[in-house]
Each structure stands twice: as C-alpha cells, then as structure tokens.
C-alpha cells in the first residue's frame, strides 16, 4: 500500500526550511478555511467550465454516516464559490446517523440542512429482511473467519436487489413520521432530470483502525452489517457519484467487485500533504457510474496539487482565554481538584491537577523528545493518551481520536473541542467576507459539551482535504448521454456510435491491484482512451442528428 506525503518543512533547519515554502500553502488561519477558493483557483479553465455546468444543472445530495454535516457544508461552499453566493442548484435530500448529537448538529445547520434526517442504517431495511439478517448474525464467540463468512452471506442476501426501492421508508427526525428514503428521486423524476445524484459517506472505521489493541477484525467486525446494508442501498439507488473517505487500509479495492457498475478512483493522502498541519492519513475515493460518467483525471494529477507546510499545528490554538480557563477548570474538577472558577486574568491550573499521574508521566516522556522533534518555530504537539513509542508527535497535530488528548507544549495546554472542529475545517472563530463561517449554529455550539464537540470532530472528514478532492473530481468528469438519448441516436442511424460508447464504458474497470503505483501507470492512458471514445461518439451522434434532435439541445460534454 503506497501513501503519498510531502515532507514537512517545519522539522528542517536553516535555509532549507525557507526554501521549502510554497506560495500555494495556507499560511494563516483564515487561509486554512479558504480551501474552496484555493481549490477553484487550481483548476484549469476547462475543469472550471465543467464544474460550473454541473452546478447550473444541479446536484441532488444524500449522505450516510452523516456526522456533523461535513459533506453538506462542503457542497454548500462549492456552490457558493462557483456561483457567487447562490446554492440554489443544490438539494440536500437526506442524511442519516444513529448518534443523537450528530442528528442535533445536522438539524442545527443554518444552510444546507437535509430535507429528511434518518437514524440507524440497520432500521432502514424491511422487517422481514431484518429477521433474515438476524438469523445470519454470527455469535461473539465465533472465530473471525467464520464471522467474515457469515457477513458475506448477509451481503449476498442484501445485494439481491429486493431490499430497497423508491417506495422504501424509515422514521424521519425532521418530520416525526415515516418518510421516503429517496423522496425526490423517483424513476420518472430522474429520467427527466440532468442533475447529478451524489452520495457521500464515511463508513465506520473502528474495525479497520490501527489504533485498536489486538488484530483488526476488518470485515468480521460489528460494523460490517450496517456497512453492507448501506452498500445494498447504494446499489439499488444507483447514484451517479459516490464519494467516500476512510482509514488507509479500508477495503477500497473490493468496492469495484461489489459494485461492478462503477469505476473506482481513489488516493491515499493526509492533510499535511496539502499544507494543513495535521497528520490524518486517509483514503479518499469516488465511485462513478460507468453508463453516465467518464473520468479524465488521474492520481498523478491529484498528487501534483500537494504543497509544503507553511504553518504549525499551534495555529489552531485560537480559543479565547475564558474558554481555555473554563476547560482547564473542568478537567481539574473531573480529577477531584476543585479550584475557584478562574477568570481570564487568572494563571493556568497546573497540568498535574488536570490529568492522571500516568498521563503526566507520558507528558514527561514526550518532553524528553521535544528538542529533537519540535519545529523550527518551537511548536511541539503530542497525544498524551498514547505512549511515545506508539503516538506521533512533532510540529503538526497528530491523528486526532474522538476523545482528543492533544497537548501543545509551546502553548502549555490541551486542544479544545471548538479548536478541534476548527482543525477539521469548521470556521468557529473568524468572521469576514472572504472566509466562510461554519454552518453549525452558534446556539448548538454553545450548548454542546466539550466531550460531544470532540466526538463530532473526531468522526468527521477533514473538510478542506475532502472538499479539494470533490472539487478535483467534479472538474474531471464528463457526463455521457442517457440511455434515452442513445436510443434517439440509434433512431437517426447512428447505431455504430452507440455501440462504440457502450463497448468503451463496459471496459472501464480500474486495475484490481493493491499498488497505487500501478493505478498511476495505467490511469492516464485509460482516461485518454475513454475521453476519445466519448468525444467520438458524441461527434458522430451530433453529426447524424437532425435540428430537432435532443442531442442538439443537450451536448454530451
């Protein structure tokens, strides 16, 4: 498994550090939040034209494992960047999450909130299917191999196509009643629409996480059942695009096997590869429906957008002094060390009063490493919940879990929940015309506990990096004519063009190798071949059509 990363300049010395600076790297907190503008400027004129066309046609968005609404916020910012202040072409049809605090966050969105909000994915299947799945459920004592086999039987049962339809319903938390899962995407409506149907999901990573103690259960773990239910729904819904994000060893290659009607494009990167001072290695990918989409980008194209770091993780330590003192007081109180409630002018509560003796011992161990791993600006951050031999430390934020125990040695304090959200792309603190503010309501942020804020941030996509990936994909996709239009072409005597188009898209599957290098070698040739086929079919069809043909009114590309 290859992993693309640019070296961080902050750990270098002298002139080499200055030489590594990149003009495109975000250097201030506002620039960390201006990812949409930066991604837009990096696109070529042709890619910008494609994205503009897609936003004008409109996008219907559905999210699964929706969390705090990162995907909804990303598409809001994309539309606002491309179309000024308007996001009229974006319809957020539905979201779902089993967590009450996530649903509260989704319902608090001041823009881009879902029309329908559903709960547990497992509750979406019909009762008779739930009973069948229950019979296949492995027991806790089964061997991992047996559990994996049982879940594979579940997948086969779910993928028979009888589990979901446009008539499927589930309890909606917005309306307090049962609502259609795909309301607004009925077959007749979709046939007449030019809008892209887009699904975004970040399935649970706990069964694939390297932070687990012991072996990773992977597809023998408890998260496999809801994941296969979700994939079965995607298979039945048939969206044009399905964006996903997960830990690097998530089974991306198997997605092509499970959903053969889609082409799979993915990259493995971390925010610090794009100038954001956080280590959070992830795989970002998209499944594109072969009969509707041809993709002309490549992994090399995306990796070429990487940039060196120009800021340290300390840039996110931006909370007001009052909030910092209040957080320290709560930590100390939780340890039974009651202090007078300090105000903004009071000195900090000692770290020994805020943490356990074991955590303080880790702090001292990291202190010994500080002089060898800190940045040239003195920045040094570590996860005090991890021992030094397992936890990452240095001038950027380490990979953040949901409990958030990241400590800045130069600032002398822990990262706050609101700062964690800011590090994940939510602009909590700044307010100016150029820097997009968070779509989470201020009232929600103020009433939500520190623990829940950390949970929301730790379970989210990194918004700037996922947003850049989505922007890149939208700029490199070409929409194919619908089957209805291909029939029209055939009626005008262009059967050869239709045959060429179908034959090329049927051979559109990517290589099934674990090596990203092989994908890099083959992707450009394949994209070029696909693009030529589409262009040739479109040209032939247009030349054959009469003035009244729909192909005159709706170009393919």
Coordinates of C-alpha atoms in Angstrom, one line a residue:
X1 CA 0.0 0.0 0.0
X2 CA 1.6 3.3 -1.1
X3 CA 1.0 6.5 0.7
X4 CA 1.7 10.0 -0.7
X5 CA 3.1 12.6 1.6
X6 CA 5.2 15.7 1.2
X7 CA 7.9 16.3 3.8
X8 CA 7.1 19.0 6.4
X9 CA 9.5 21.9 6.3
X10 CA 9.0 22.6 10.0
X11 CA 11.3 19.9 11.1
X12 CA 14.1 21.1 8.8
X13 CA 16.7 23.7 9.8
X14 CA 18.2 26.9 8.4
X15 CA 17.8 27.9 4.8
X16 CA 16.3 24.6 3.8
X17 CA 13.2 25.4 5.8
X18 CA 12.7 28.7 4.0
X19 CA 13.4 27.1 0.6
X20 CA 10.6 24.6 1.2
X21 CA 7.9 27.2 1.5
X22 CA 5.2 27.1 -1.2
X23 CA 3.2 30.1 -2.3
X24 CA 0.1 27.9 -2.5
X25 CA 0.4 26.6 1.0
X26 CA -2.1 28.1 3.6
X27 CA -0.1 30.3 5.9
X28 CA -2.7 31.8 8.2
X29 CA -5.9 30.6 10.0
X30 CA -8.2 32.3 7.5
X31 CA -6.4 30.6 4.6
X32 CA -7.0 27.3 6.3
X33 CA -10.7 27.9 5.9
X34 CA -10.5 29.3 2.3
X35 CA -9.9 25.8 0.8
X36 CA -12.8 26.2 -1.7
X37 CA -11.4 29.3 -3.2
X38 CA -7.9 27.7 -3.3
X39 CA -9.2 24.5 -4.9
X40 CA -11.2 26.6 -7.5
X41 CA -8.1 28.6 -8.5
X42 CA -6.1 25.4 -9.0
X43 CA -8.5 24.1 -11.6
X44 CA -7.8 24.6 -15.3
X45 CA -10.3 26.7 -17.3
X46 CA -11.7 23.5 -18.8
X47 CA -12.2 22.0 -15.4
X48 CA -13.8 25.2 -14.1
X49 CA -16.3 25.1 -17.0
X50 CA -17.3 21.5 -16.2
X51 CA -17.9 22.4 -12.5
X52 CA -19.9 25.4 -13.5
X53 CA -22.0 23.3 -15.8
X54 CA -22.7 20.8 -13.1
X55 CA -23.7 23.4 -10.5
X56 CA -26.0 25.0 -13.1
X57 CA -27.6 21.6 -13.9
X58 CA -27.9 21.0 -10.1
X59 CA -26.9 18.3 -7.7
X60 CA -29.1 16.1 -5.5
X61 CA -27.1 15.1 -2.4
X62 CA -27.7 12.2 0.0
X63 CA -25.3 11.5 2.9
X64 CA -24.8 8.4 5.0
X65 CA -22.9 8.1 8.3
X66 CA -23.5 11.9 8.1
X67 CA -21.9 13.0 11.3
X68 CA -22.0 16.8 11.9
X69 CA -22.8 17.5 8.2
X70 CA -19.3 18.0 6.7
X71 CA -20.4 16.8 3.3
X72 CA -23.4 19.1 3.3
X73 CA -21.1 22.0 4.2
X74 CA -18.6 21.1 1.5
X75 CA -21.2 21.2 -1.3
X76 CA -22.6 24.5 0.1
X77 CA -19.1 26.0 -0.1
X78 CA -18.5 24.6 -3.6
X79 CA -21.7 26.0 -4.9
X80 CA -21.1 29.4 -3.3
X81 CA -17.6 29.5 -4.7
X82 CA -18.7 28.7 -8.2
X83 CA -21.9 30.6 -8.3
X84 CA -21.1 33.6 -6.0
X85 CA -23.5 33.4 -3.1
X86 CA -26.1 31.1 -4.6
X87 CA -26.5 27.4 -3.9
X88 CA -30.0 27.2 -5.5
X89 CA -29.0 24.2 -7.6
X90 CA -28.1 22.1 -4.5
X91 CA -30.8 19.9 -3.0
X92 CA -29.8 18.1 0.2
X93 CA -32.4 15.4 0.1
X94 CA -31.5 13.2 3.1
X95 CA -28.9 12.4 5.8
X96 CA -28.7 9.7 8.3
X97 CA -26.8 9.0 11.5
X98 CA -27.5 6.8 14.6
X99 CA -25.9 9.3 17.0
X100 CA -28.3 11.8 18.7
X101 CA -25.6 14.5 18.9
X102 CA -24.9 14.1 15.2
X103 CA -28.5 14.5 14.3
X104 CA -28.7 17.6 16.5
X105 CA -25.7 19.0 14.6
X106 CA -27.4 18.2 11.2
X107 CA -30.6 19.9 12.3
X108 CA -28.7 22.9 13.5
X109 CA -27.1 23.7 10.1
X110 CA -28.0 27.2 9.1
X111 CA -27.7 26.3 5.4
X112 CA -27.6 23.0 3.6
X113 CA -29.5 21.1 6.2
X114 CA -31.2 17.8 5.0
X115 CA -34.8 17.7 4.0
X116 CA -35.1 14.3 5.7
X117 CA -33.0 13.0 8.5
X118 CA -33.0 9.3 9.3
X119 CA -31.4 7.3 12.1
X120 CA -29.7 3.9 12.3
X121 CA -28.9 2.4 8.9
X122 CA -30.0 -1.0 10.1
X123 CA -33.5 0.3 10.7
X124 CA -34.0 1.1 7.0
X125 CA -34.4 -2.5 5.8
X126 CA -37.9 -4.1 5.8
X127 CA -38.8 -6.2 8.9
X128 CA -38.7 -9.5 7.0
X129 CA -35.2 -8.7 5.8
X130 CA -34.2 -7.7 9.4
X131 CA -35.3 -11.2 10.6
X132 CA -33.3 -12.9 7.8
X133 CA -30.2 -10.9 8.7
X134 CA -30.6 -11.7 12.4
X135 CA -30.6 -15.4 11.5
X136 CA -27.2 -14.9 9.8
X137 CA -25.7 -12.9 12.6
X138 CA -22.5 -14.5 14.0
X139 CA -22.1 -15.0 17.7
X140 CA -19.5 -13.2 19.8
X141 CA -17.6 -16.5 20.3
X142 CA -17.2 -17.3 16.6
X143 CA -13.8 -17.2 15.0
X144 CA -13.1 -14.2 12.9
X145 CA -13.0 -16.3 9.7
X146 CA -16.5 -17.7 10.5
X147 CA -17.8 -14.2 11.3
X148 CA -16.5 -12.9 7.9
X149 CA -18.2 -15.8 6.1
X150 CA -21.5 -15.0 7.9
X151 CA -21.3 -11.4 6.9
X152 CA -20.5 -12.3 3.3
X153 CA -23.7 -14.4 3.3
X154 CA -25.5 -11.2 4.5
X155 CA -24.0 -9.2 1.7
X156 CA -25.2 -11.7 -0.9
X157 CA -28.7 -11.7 0.6
X158 CA -28.8 -7.9 0.7
X159 CA -27.5 -7.5 -2.9
X160 CA -30.3 -9.5 -4.4
X161 CA -32.0 -6.2 -5.2
X162 CA -35.2 -6.8 -3.2
X163 CA -34.2 -4.8 -0.1
X164 CA -34.7 -1.2 -1.2
X165 CA -36.8 0.7 -3.7
X166 CA -38.1 4.2 -4.3
X167 CA -41.0 3.3 -2.1
X168 CA -38.8 2.4 0.9
X169 CA -39.5 4.4 4.1
X170 CA -38.0 5.0 7.5
X171 CA -38.6 7.2 10.5
X172 CA -37.6 10.8 9.8
X173 CA -36.5 13.0 12.7
X174 CA -37.3 16.2 10.8
X175 CA -41.0 15.4 10.3
X176 CA -41.5 12.9 13.1
X177 CA -43.1 10.3 10.8
X178 CA -42.1 7.7 8.2
X179 CA -40.8 9.4 5.0
X180 CA -39.4 8.1 1.8
X181 CA -35.7 7.3 1.8
X182 CA -35.3 8.6 -1.8
X183 CA -38.0 11.2 -1.9
X184 CA -37.5 13.4 -5.0
X185 CA -35.6 10.7 -6.8
X186 CA -38.5 8.7 -8.2
X187 CA -37.7 6.9 -11.5
X188 CA -39.8 9.3 -13.6
X189 CA -38.2 12.3 -12.0
X190 CA -34.6 11.1 -12.5
X191 CA -35.3 10.2 -16.1
X192 CA -36.3 13.8 -16.9
X193 CA -33.5 15.4 -14.9
X194 CA -30.0 16.4 -15.8
X195 CA -29.0 16.7 -12.2
X196 CA -26.2 14.5 -10.8
X197 CA -27.3 12.3 -7.9
X198 CA -24.4 12.2 -5.4
X199 CA -23.9 10.1 -2.3
X200 CA -21.3 10.9 0.3
X201 CA -20.4 8.6 3.2
X202 CA -17.6 7.9 5.6
X203 CA -18.4 4.4 6.9
X204 CA -17.3 3.5 10.4
X205 CA -13.5 2.8 10.6
X206 CA -13.3 1.2 14.0
X207 CA -12.9 -2.4 12.6
X208 CA -10.0 -1.2 10.4
X209 CA -8.3 1.2 12.7
X210 CA -4.6 0.6 13.5
X211 CA -5.2 2.3 16.9
X212 CA -7.1 -0.9 18.1
X213 CA -5.5 -3.2 20.6
X214 CA -5.1 -6.6 19.1
X215 CA -5.9 -7.7 15.5
X216 CA -8.2 -5.6 13.3
X217 CA -11.5 -7.6 12.7
X218 CA -12.0 -5.8 9.4
X219 CA -15.0 -7.4 7.6
X220 CA -15.6 -9.8 10.5
X221 CA -16.4 -6.9 12.9
X222 CA -19.7 -5.5 14.1
X223 CA -19.6 -2.5 11.7
X224 CA -19.8 -4.9 8.7
X225 CA -23.6 -5.4 8.9
X226 CA -24.6 -1.8 8.6
X227 CA -21.9 -1.2 6.0
X228 CA -23.3 -4.0 3.7
X229 CA -26.8 -2.6 4.3
X230 CA -25.6 0.8 3.2
X231 CA -23.9 -0.7 0.1
X232 CA -27.0 -2.6 -0.8
X233 CA -29.0 0.7 -0.7
X234 CA -26.3 2.4 -2.9
X235 CA -26.6 -0.5 -5.4
X236 CA -30.3 -0.1 -5.6
X237 CA -30.4 3.7 -5.7
X238 CA -27.7 3.9 -8.4
X239 CA -26.3 7.4 -7.8
X240 CA -24.1 8.9 -10.4
X241 CA -21.3 9.6 -7.9
X242 CA -20.5 8.0 -4.5
X243 CA -17.7 9.8 -2.6
X244 CA -16.2 8.0 0.4
X245 CA -13.4 8.5 3.0
X246 CA -11.9 6.1 5.5
X247 CA -8.6 4.9 7.0
X248 CA -5.9 3.9 4.5
X249 CA -6.4 0.1 4.9
X250 CA -10.1 0.2 4.3
X251 CA -11.1 -2.3 1.5
X252 CA -11.3 0.2 -1.4
X253 CA -10.3 -2.4 -4.0
X254 CA -13.3 -4.6 -3.1
X255 CA -15.8 -1.8 -3.8
X256 CA -15.2 -2.4 -7.5
X257 CA -16.0 -6.1 -7.0
X258 CA -19.2 -5.4 -5.0
X259 CA -20.4 -2.5 -7.3
X260 CA -19.2 -3.5 -10.8
X261 CA -21.4 -0.9 -12.5
X262 CA -19.0 1.8 -11.1
X263 CA -15.4 2.9 -11.8
X264 CA -13.4 3.4 -8.6
X265 CA -10.9 6.2 -8.3
X266 CA -9.1 6.8 -5.0
X267 CA -6.0 8.4 -3.5
X268 CA -4.2 8.0 -0.1
X269 CA -3.2 11.3 1.4
X270 CA -3.0 13.3 4.6
X271 CA -3.9 16.9 5.3
X272 CA -0.3 17.8 5.9
X273 CA 0.4 16.9 2.3
X274 CA -1.7 19.8 1.2
X275 CA -0.4 22.4 3.7
X276 CA -2.8 21.7 6.6
X277 CA -0.8 21.0 9.7
X278 CA -2.4 17.7 10.8
X279 CA -1.4 14.1 10.4
X280 CA -4.6 12.2 9.4
X281 CA -3.8 9.6 6.8
X282 CA -6.9 8.6 4.9
X283 CA -8.1 7.1 1.6
X284 CA -10.4 9.5 -0.4
X285 CA -12.3 7.9 -3.2
X286 CA -15.2 8.1 -5.6
X287 CA -17.3 5.5 -7.4
X288 CA -18.5 6.8 -10.8
X289 CA -21.4 5.2 -12.7
X290 CA -19.9 3.9 -15.9
X291 CA -23.0 4.4 -18.0
X292 CA -23.2 8.0 -17.0
X293 CA -19.7 9.3 -16.3
X294 CA -16.3 9.2 -17.8
X295 CA -13.4 10.4 -15.7
X296 CA -10.3 12.2 -17.3
X297 CA -8.3 12.8 -14.1
X298 CA -5.5 10.6 -12.6
X299 CA -3.8 10.0 -9.3
X300 CA -0.8 11.8 -10.6
X301 CA -2.9 14.9 -11.4
X302 CA -4.2 15.0 -7.8
X303 CA -0.9 14.3 -6.2
X304 CA 0.6 17.2 -8.2
X305 CA -1.6 19.6 -6.2
X306 CA 0.3 18.8 -2.9
X307 CA 2.2 21.6 -1.2
X308 CA 4.7 22.0 1.6
X309 CA 3.7 23.1 5.0
X310 CA 3.9 26.8 5.9
X311 CA 2.3 26.7 9.5
X312 CA 2.4 24.5 12.6
X313 CA -0.4 22.8 14.5
X314 CA -0.3 25.7 17.0
X315 CA -2.1 27.8 14.5
X316 CA -5.4 26.1 15.6
X317 CA -5.0 27.1 19.3
X318 CA -7.2 30.1 18.8
X319 CA -9.8 29.9 21.6
X320 CA -10.5 32.9 23.9
X321 CA -8.7 32.8 27.3
X322 CA -12.0 32.5 29.1
X323 CA -12.8 29.3 27.2
X324 CA -9.3 27.9 27.9
X325 CA -9.6 28.6 31.6
X326 CA -13.0 27.1 31.8
X327 CA -11.8 23.9 30.1
X328 CA -8.9 23.6 32.5
X329 CA -11.2 24.1 35.4
X330 CA -13.5 21.3 34.2
X331 CA -10.5 18.9 33.7
X332 CA -9.3 19.6 37.2
X333 CA -12.8 19.3 38.7
X334 CA -13.1 15.9 36.9
X335 CA -10.0 14.8 38.8
X336 CA -11.4 16.0 42.1
X337 CA -9.2 19.0 42.3
X338 CA -11.6 21.8 42.8
X339 CA -10.3 25.3 42.2
X340 CA -12.1 28.6 42.4
X341 CA -13.7 29.2 39.0
X342 CA -10.9 31.2 37.3
X343 CA -11.4 34.2 35.2
X344 CA -9.5 35.4 32.1
X345 CA -6.8 37.1 34.2
X346 CA -6.0 34.1 36.4
X347 CA -3.0 31.9 36.0
X348 CA -3.4 28.4 34.5
X349 CA -4.3 25.5 36.6
X350 CA -1.3 23.2 36.9
X351 CA -1.3 20.2 34.5
X352 CA -0.8 17.8 37.4
X353 CA -4.2 18.9 38.7
X354 CA -5.8 18.2 35.2
X355 CA -4.5 14.8 34.3
X356 CA -3.8 11.4 35.9
X357 CA -0.3 10.5 37.2
X358 CA 0.0 8.1 34.2
X359 CA -0.8 10.9 31.7
X360 CA 1.6 13.2 33.4
X361 CA 4.3 10.6 33.2
X362 CA 3.7 10.4 29.4
X363 CA 4.0 14.2 29.3
X364 CA 7.4 14.0 30.8
X365 CA 8.5 11.3 28.3
X366 CA 7.4 13.5 25.4
X367 CA 9.2 16.4 27.0
X368 CA 12.5 14.4 26.6
X369 CA 11.8 14.1 22.8
X370 CA 10.8 17.7 22.3
X371 CA 14.2 19.1 21.4
X372 CA 14.7 16.5 18.6
X373 CA 11.2 16.7 17.1
X374 CA 9.9 20.2 17.5
X375 CA 9.5 22.6 14.6
X376 CA 11.9 25.5 13.9
X377 CA 9.3 27.8 15.5
X378 CA 9.3 25.7 18.7
X379 CA 6.0 24.0 18.1
X380 CA 5.6 20.5 19.5
X381 CA 2.4 18.6 19.9
X382 CA 1.6 15.2 21.2
X383 CA -1.3 12.9 22.1
X384 CA -0.9 12.3 25.8
X385 CA -3.2 9.4 25.6
X386 CA -0.6 7.5 23.6
X387 CA 2.8 6.3 24.8
X388 CA 5.7 7.9 22.8
X389 CA 6.6 4.7 21.1
X390 CA 3.1 4.5 19.6
X391 CA 1.9 8.1 19.4
X392 CA 3.0 10.6 16.9
X393 CA 4.5 13.9 18.0
X394 CA 6.0 16.9 16.3
X395 CA 5.1 20.3 14.9
X396 CA 1.8 19.3 13.5
X397 CA -1.4 17.9 15.1
X398 CA -1.2 14.1 15.5
X399 CA -4.0 12.0 14.2
X400 CA -6.9 13.0 16.5
X401 CA -9.2 10.5 18.1
X402 CA -12.7 11.4 19.3
X403 CA -11.6 11.8 23.0
X404 CA -8.9 14.5 22.0
X405 CA -6.0 14.5 24.3
X406 CA -3.6 16.5 22.1
X407 CA -1.3 18.8 24.1
X408 CA 0.7 21.8 22.8
X409 CA 4.0 22.1 24.7
X410 CA 4.6 25.6 23.5
X411 CA 1.1 26.8 24.5
X412 CA 1.1 24.7 27.6
X413 CA -2.4 23.3 27.2
X414 CA -4.8 20.9 25.6
X415 CA -6.6 21.5 22.3
X416 CA -10.2 22.5 22.9
X417 CA -13.2 20.9 21.3
X418 CA -14.0 24.0 19.3
X419 CA -10.4 24.2 18.2
X420 CA -10.6 20.5 17.1
X421 CA -13.6 21.4 15.0
X422 CA -11.6 24.3 13.5
X423 CA -8.7 22.0 12.7
X424 CA -11.2 19.8 10.8
X425 CA -12.3 22.8 8.7
X426 CA -15.1 24.4 10.7
X427 CA -14.5 28.2 10.9
X428 CA -15.7 28.7 14.5
X429 CA -13.8 31.9 15.3
X430 CA -13.3 34.2 12.3
X431 CA -15.9 36.3 10.5
X432 CA -15.1 38.2 7.4
X433 CA -16.5 38.4 3.8
X434 CA -13.8 36.1 2.3
X435 CA -13.6 33.4 4.9
X436 CA -16.7 31.1 5.0
X437 CA -18.1 30.6 8.5
X438 CA -19.2 27.3 9.9
X439 CA -22.8 26.3 9.1
X440 CA -23.3 24.8 12.6
X441 CA -25.4 27.2 14.5
X442 CA -23.9 29.3 17.3
X443 CA -26.6 28.1 19.7
X444 CA -25.8 24.5 19.0
X445 CA -22.0 25.1 19.6
X446 CA -22.6 26.9 22.9
X447 CA -24.9 24.2 24.4
X448 CA -22.9 21.2 23.3
X449 CA -20.4 19.7 25.8
X450 CA -16.7 19.5 25.2
X451 CA -16.9 15.7 25.0
X452 CA -19.6 15.9 22.3
X453 CA -17.6 18.5 20.3
X454 CA -14.6 16.2 20.3
X455 CA -16.8 13.3 19.2
X456 CA -18.2 15.3 16.3
X457 CA -14.8 16.5 15.2
X458 CA -13.1 13.1 15.6
X459 CA -15.8 11.3 13.5
X460 CA -15.7 13.8 10.6
X461 CA -14.0 14.2 7.3
X462 CA -11.2 16.7 7.1
X463 CA -13.3 19.3 5.3
X464 CA -10.6 21.1 3.4
X465 CA -9.0 17.9 2.0
X466 CA -12.3 16.1 1.2
X467 CA -13.5 19.4 -0.4
X468 CA -10.4 19.7 -2.6
X469 CA -10.9 16.0 -3.6
X470 CA -14.5 16.5 -4.6
X471 CA -13.7 19.8 -6.4
X472 CA -11.0 17.9 -8.4
X473 CA -13.3 15.0 -9.3
X474 CA -16.1 17.4 -10.4
X475 CA -13.7 19.2 -12.6
X476 CA -12.6 16.0 -14.4
X477 CA -15.9 14.2 -15.1
X478 CA -17.7 14.1 -18.4
X479 CA -21.4 13.2 -18.5
X480 CA -22.5 10.6 -21.0
X481 CA -25.8 10.7 -22.9
X482 CA -28.6 8.9 -21.1
X483 CA -29.9 5.6 -22.5
X484 CA -32.9 7.5 -23.8
X485 CA -30.7 9.8 -25.8
X486 CA -28.6 6.8 -27.1
X487 CA -31.9 5.3 -28.4
X488 CA -32.6 8.6 -30.1
X489 CA -29.1 8.4 -31.8
X490 CA -30.0 4.9 -32.9
X491 CA -33.2 6.1 -34.4
X492 CA -31.3 8.5 -36.6
X493 CA -29.0 5.8 -37.9
X494 CA -26.0 6.2 -35.6
X495 CA -26.0 2.8 -34.1
X496 CA -22.3 2.5 -34.6
X497 CA -21.7 5.5 -32.3
X498 CA -23.9 4.0 -29.6
X499 CA -22.1 0.6 -29.9
X500 CA -18.7 2.3 -29.6
X501 CA -19.9 4.2 -26.5
X502 CA -21.2 1.1 -24.8
X503 CA -18.2 -1.0 -25.6
X504 CA -15.8 1.6 -24.2
X505 CA -17.7 2.2 -21.0
X506 CA -18.0 -1.6 -20.4
X507 CA -14.2 -1.9 -20.3
X508 CA -13.9 0.9 -17.9
X509 CA -13.0 -1.0 -14.8
X510 CA -9.7 0.0 -13.0
X511 CA -6.9 -2.4 -12.2
X512 CA -7.5 -4.5 -9.1
X513 CA -4.1 -4.1 -7.5
X514 CA -3.2 -3.0 -4.0
X515 CA -0.4 -0.9 -5.5
X516 CA -1.3 2.7 -6.2
X517 CA 1.7 2.9 -8.5
X518 CA 0.0 0.5 -10.9
X519 CA -3.0 2.7 -10.9
X520 CA -0.8 5.7 -11.6
X521 CA 0.8 4.0 -14.6
X522 CA -2.4 3.0 -16.2
X523 CA -4.9 5.7 -15.3
X524 CA -3.8 8.4 -17.8
X525 CA -3.9 6.0 -20.8
X526 CA -7.3 4.7 -19.8
X527 CA -8.7 8.2 -19.2
X528 CA -7.4 9.4 -22.6
X529 CA -9.0 6.4 -24.3
X530 CA -12.3 6.9 -22.6
X531 CA -12.3 10.6 -23.3
X532 CA -11.6 9.9 -27.0
X533 CA -14.4 7.4 -27.2
X534 CA -16.9 9.7 -25.7
X535 CA -15.8 12.6 -27.9
X536 CA -16.0 10.4 -31.0
X537 CA -19.4 9.0 -30.1
X538 CA -20.7 12.5 -29.3
X539 CA -19.4 13.9 -32.5
X540 CA -20.9 11.1 -34.6
X541 CA -24.2 11.3 -32.8
X542 CA -24.4 15.1 -33.3
X543 CA -23.5 14.9 -37.0
X544 CA -26.2 12.4 -37.6
X545 CA -29.0 14.1 -35.5
X546 CA -31.5 16.5 -37.1
X547 CA -32.0 20.1 -35.9
X548 CA -34.9 18.8 -33.7
X549 CA -32.9 16.0 -32.0
X550 CA -32.4 16.3 -28.2
X551 CA -28.7 15.8 -28.9
X552 CA -28.7 19.3 -30.4
X553 CA -30.2 20.7 -27.3
X554 CA -28.1 18.7 -24.7
X555 CA -24.5 18.2 -25.7
X556 CA -22.7 15.2 -24.2
X557 CA -19.7 17.0 -22.8

